[in-house]
């Protein structure tokens, strides 16, 4: 990197290595350095947006994800992330719209995760019925979605249905040991 200090592919490679090693702070520093040379790098924008989201800065993350939309990126994951950011930024109407778009764009491989997030949002706003339906939809899409089983078990426990909750917990553990 000393020989080619502005080589974006080398900087991105370093960011990936640091991310793979679990050193997220260094990874983000490298992605920010990418902006000095290539302000339209989709990977850098997405990683910085994700970092901001998990650093409890959904409004800042939302800026990154909206920038990706302006650049023409249009996929399930992006709308899913925007939906989560909007929810945590208390923009509930936009959140549901984004999840609707994510579901419409989703493939078989990622639709369960979108429904899971819809369920998570429904729990957050106190709509247990919507949450239950969303987690059920996640399981229809992916019968091995352990997190959906786990959250259904919690909803059943709240209803006092201990045996059904136990069955869901068992399914969660069977599909992903350590999920609980």
PDB file of N, CA, C and O in Angstrom, residues 42 45-46 61-83 86 94 97-98 101-102 105:
ATOM      1  N   UNK A  42     -19.668   1.292  -3.892  1.00  0.00           N
ATOM      2  CA  UNK A  42     -20.869   0.730  -3.268  1.00  0.00           C
ATOM      3  C   UNK A  42     -20.520  -0.070  -2.021  1.00  0.00           C
ATOM      4  O   UNK A  42     -21.192   0.054  -0.984  1.00  0.00           O
ATOM      5  N   UNK A  45     -19.691   2.288   0.905  1.00  0.00           N
ATOM      6  CA  UNK A  45     -20.886   2.980   1.406  1.00  0.00           C
ATOM      7  C   UNK A  45     -21.745   2.028   2.212  1.00  0.00           C
ATOM      8  O   UNK A  45     -22.218   2.363   3.304  1.00  0.00           O
ATOM      9  N   UNK A  46     -21.948   0.818   1.699  1.00  0.00           N
ATOM     10  CA  UNK A  46     -22.781  -0.167   2.397  1.00  0.00           C
ATOM     11  C   UNK A  46     -22.166  -0.581   3.729  1.00  0.00           C
ATOM     12  O   UNK A  46     -22.876  -0.679   4.741  1.00  0.00           O
ATOM     13  N   UNK A  61     -26.809   6.051   9.174  1.00  0.00           N
ATOM     14  CA  UNK A  61     -26.812   4.884   8.298  1.00  0.00           C
ATOM     15  C   UNK A  61     -27.799   5.070   7.158  1.00  0.00           C
ATOM     16  O   UNK A  61     -27.522   4.705   6.012  1.00  0.00           O
ATOM     17  N   UNK A  62     -28.938   5.672   7.476  1.00  0.00           N
ATOM     18  CA  UNK A  62     -29.965   5.910   6.467  1.00  0.00           C
ATOM     19  C   UNK A  62     -29.435   6.776   5.328  1.00  0.00           C
ATOM     20  O   UNK A  62     -29.757   6.548   4.161  1.00  0.00           O
ATOM     21  N   UNK A  63     -28.589   7.735   5.646  1.00  0.00           N
ATOM     22  CA  UNK A  63     -27.983   8.577   4.601  1.00  0.00           C
ATOM     23  C   UNK A  63     -27.167   7.737   3.630  1.00  0.00           C
ATOM     24  O   UNK A  63     -27.231   7.933   2.416  1.00  0.00           O
ATOM     25  N   UNK A  64     -26.389   6.805   4.189  1.00  0.00           N
ATOM     26  CA  UNK A  64     -25.570   5.938   3.323  1.00  0.00           C
ATOM     27  C   UNK A  64     -26.448   5.075   2.429  1.00  0.00           C
ATOM     28  O   UNK A  64     -26.194   4.947   1.225  1.00  0.00           O
ATOM     29  N   UNK A  65     -27.479   4.483   3.014  1.00  0.00           N
ATOM     30  CA  UNK A  65     -28.331   3.586   2.236  1.00  0.00           C
ATOM     31  C   UNK A  65     -29.143   4.347   1.185  1.00  0.00           C
ATOM     32  O   UNK A  65     -29.352   3.860   0.081  1.00  0.00           O
ATOM     33  N   UNK A  66     -29.583   5.554   1.515  1.00  0.00           N
ATOM     34  CA  UNK A  66     -30.299   6.366   0.522  1.00  0.00           C
ATOM     35  C   UNK A  66     -29.360   6.774  -0.614  1.00  0.00           C
ATOM     36  O   UNK A  66     -29.770   6.882  -1.766  1.00  0.00           O
ATOM     37  N   UNK A  67     -28.122   7.000  -0.282  1.00  0.00           N
ATOM     38  CA  UNK A  67     -27.139   7.324  -1.311  1.00  0.00           C
ATOM     39  C   UNK A  67     -27.008   6.162  -2.291  1.00  0.00           C
ATOM     40  O   UNK A  67     -26.904   6.367  -3.509  1.00  0.00           O
ATOM     41  N   UNK A  68     -27.023   4.945  -1.773  1.00  0.00           N
ATOM     42  CA  UNK A  68     -26.958   3.776  -2.653  1.00  0.00           C
ATOM     43  C   UNK A  68     -28.171   3.725  -3.588  1.00  0.00           C
ATOM     44  O   UNK A  68     -28.036   3.393  -4.764  1.00  0.00           O
ATOM     45  N   UNK A  69     -29.338   4.069  -3.054  1.00  0.00           N
ATOM     46  CA  UNK A  69     -30.534   4.130  -3.905  1.00  0.00           C
ATOM     47  C   UNK A  69     -30.353   5.154  -5.019  1.00  0.00           C
ATOM     48  O   UNK A  69     -30.698   4.895  -6.178  1.00  0.00           O
ATOM     49  N   UNK A  70     -29.809   6.311  -4.674  1.00  0.00           N
ATOM     50  CA  UNK A  70     -29.587   7.360  -5.668  1.00  0.00           C
ATOM     51  C   UNK A  70     -28.589   6.922  -6.734  1.00  0.00           C
ATOM     52  O   UNK A  70     -28.646   7.370  -7.871  1.00  0.00           O
ATOM     53  N   UNK A  71     -27.695   6.024  -6.356  1.00  0.00           N
ATOM     54  CA  UNK A  71     -26.696   5.522  -7.293  1.00  0.00           C
ATOM     55  C   UNK A  71     -27.255   4.412  -8.173  1.00  0.00           C
ATOM     56  O   UNK A  71     -26.567   3.904  -9.050  1.00  0.00           O
ATOM     57  N   UNK A  72     -28.504   4.009  -7.925  1.00  0.00           N
ATOM     58  CA  UNK A  72     -29.134   2.994  -8.763  1.00  0.00           C
ATOM     59  C   UNK A  72     -29.131   1.593  -8.187  1.00  0.00           C
ATOM     60  O   UNK A  72     -29.592   0.658  -8.839  1.00  0.00           O
ATOM     61  N   UNK A  73     -28.610   1.416  -6.980  1.00  0.00           N
ATOM     62  CA  UNK A  73     -28.640   0.103  -6.352  1.00  0.00           C
ATOM     63  C   UNK A  73     -30.076  -0.156  -5.890  1.00  0.00           C
ATOM     64  O   UNK A  73     -30.687   0.684  -5.239  1.00  0.00           O
ATOM     65  N   UNK A  74     -30.612  -1.299  -6.256  1.00  0.00           N
ATOM     66  CA  UNK A  74     -31.994  -1.611  -5.909  1.00  0.00           C
ATOM     67  C   UNK A  74     -32.088  -3.116  -5.662  1.00  0.00           C
ATOM     68  O   UNK A  74     -32.160  -3.900  -6.606  1.00  0.00           O
ATOM     69  N   UNK A  75     -32.027  -3.518  -4.394  1.00  0.00           N
ATOM     70  CA  UNK A  75     -32.132  -4.936  -4.076  1.00  0.00           C
ATOM     71  C   UNK A  75     -32.808  -5.145  -2.725  1.00  0.00           C
ATOM     72  O   UNK A  75     -33.044  -4.187  -1.985  1.00  0.00           O
ATOM     73  N   UNK A  76     -33.110  -6.370  -2.433  1.00  0.00           N
ATOM     74  CA  UNK A  76     -33.812  -6.733  -1.206  1.00  0.00           C
ATOM     75  C   UNK A  76     -33.065  -6.272   0.031  1.00  0.00           C
ATOM     76  O   UNK A  76     -33.654  -5.701   0.953  1.00  0.00           O
ATOM     77  N   UNK A  77     -31.779  -6.541   0.076  1.00  0.00           N
ATOM     78  CA  UNK A  77     -30.990  -6.221   1.253  1.00  0.00           C
ATOM     79  C   UNK A  77     -30.988  -4.723   1.543  1.00  0.00           C
ATOM     80  O   UNK A  77     -31.078  -4.304   2.697  1.00  0.00           O
ATOM     81  N   UNK A  78     -30.900  -3.923   0.491  1.00  0.00           N
ATOM     82  CA  UNK A  78     -30.880  -2.474   0.678  1.00  0.00           C
ATOM     83  C   UNK A  78     -32.204  -1.984   1.253  1.00  0.00           C
ATOM     84  O   UNK A  78     -32.221  -1.225   2.226  1.00  0.00           O
ATOM     85  N   UNK A  79     -33.308  -2.434   0.679  1.00  0.00           N
ATOM     86  CA  UNK A  79     -34.613  -2.001   1.209  1.00  0.00           C
ATOM     87  C   UNK A  79     -34.851  -2.551   2.616  1.00  0.00           C
ATOM     88  O   UNK A  79     -35.470  -1.892   3.447  1.00  0.00           O
ATOM     89  N   UNK A  80     -34.351  -3.729   2.884  1.00  0.00           N
ATOM     90  CA  UNK A  80     -34.441  -4.292   4.228  1.00  0.00           C
ATOM     91  C   UNK A  80     -33.684  -3.412   5.227  1.00  0.00           C
ATOM     92  O   UNK A  80     -34.198  -3.078   6.301  1.00  0.00           O
ATOM     93  N   UNK A  81     -32.477  -3.016   4.851  1.00  0.00           N
ATOM     94  CA  UNK A  81     -31.670  -2.153   5.729  1.00  0.00           C
ATOM     95  C   UNK A  81     -32.303  -0.779   5.906  1.00  0.00           C
ATOM     96  O   UNK A  81     -32.305  -0.225   7.004  1.00  0.00           O
ATOM     97  N   UNK A  82     -32.845  -0.225   4.833  1.00  0.00           N
ATOM     98  CA  UNK A  82     -33.502   1.076   4.941  1.00  0.00           C
ATOM     99  C   UNK A  82     -34.720   0.963   5.842  1.00  0.00           C
ATOM    100  O   UNK A  82     -34.988   1.844   6.670  1.00  0.00           O
ATOM    101  N   UNK A  83     -35.465  -0.125   5.701  1.00  0.00           N
ATOM    102  CA  UNK A  83     -36.629  -0.343   6.560  1.00  0.00           C
ATOM    103  C   UNK A  83     -36.258  -0.401   8.025  1.00  0.00           C
ATOM    104  O   UNK A  83     -36.929   0.193   8.882  1.00  0.00           O
ATOM    105  N   UNK A  86     -35.226   3.138   9.158  1.00  0.00           N
ATOM    106  CA  UNK A  86     -36.406   3.995   9.327  1.00  0.00           C
ATOM    107  C   UNK A  86     -37.134   3.656  10.621  1.00  0.00           C
ATOM    108  O   UNK A  86     -37.589   4.562  11.333  1.00  0.00           O
ATOM    109  N   UNK A  94     -42.437   4.960   6.597  1.00  0.00           N
ATOM    110  CA  UNK A  94     -41.415   4.636   5.601  1.00  0.00           C
ATOM    111  C   UNK A  94     -40.874   3.228   5.808  1.00  0.00           C
ATOM    112  O   UNK A  94     -40.546   2.531   4.848  1.00  0.00           O
ATOM    113  N   UNK A  97     -43.163   0.660   4.201  1.00  0.00           N
ATOM    114  CA  UNK A  97     -43.069   0.770   2.744  1.00  0.00           C
ATOM    115  C   UNK A  97     -41.800   0.097   2.232  1.00  0.00           C
ATOM    116  O   UNK A  97     -41.820  -0.608   1.214  1.00  0.00           O
ATOM    117  N   UNK A  98     -40.704   0.299   2.933  1.00  0.00           N
ATOM    118  CA  UNK A  98     -39.432  -0.308   2.517  1.00  0.00           C
ATOM    119  C   UNK A  98     -39.475  -1.830   2.638  1.00  0.00           C
ATOM    120  O   UNK A  98     -38.968  -2.542   1.767  1.00  0.00           O
ATOM    121  N   UNK A 101     -41.362  -3.247  -0.268  1.00  0.00           N
ATOM    122  CA  UNK A 101     -40.513  -3.321  -1.465  1.00  0.00           C
ATOM    123  C   UNK A 101     -39.513  -4.457  -1.351  1.00  0.00           C
ATOM    124  O   UNK A 101     -39.232  -5.146  -2.333  1.00  0.00           O
ATOM    125  N   UNK A 102     -38.953  -4.635  -0.158  1.00  0.00           N
ATOM    126  CA  UNK A 102     -37.987  -5.728   0.039  1.00  0.00           C
ATOM    127  C   UNK A 102     -38.642  -7.078  -0.226  1.00  0.00           C
ATOM    128  O   UNK A 102     -38.044  -7.954  -0.868  1.00  0.00           O
ATOM    129  N   UNK A 105     -39.080  -7.636  -3.933  1.00  0.00           N
ATOM    130  CA  UNK A 105     -37.821  -7.904  -4.636  1.00  0.00           C
ATOM    131  C   UNK A 105     -37.151  -9.209  -4.196  1.00  0.00           C
ATOM    132  O   UNK A 105     -36.221  -9.674  -4.852  1.00  0.00           O
TER     133      UNK A 105
END
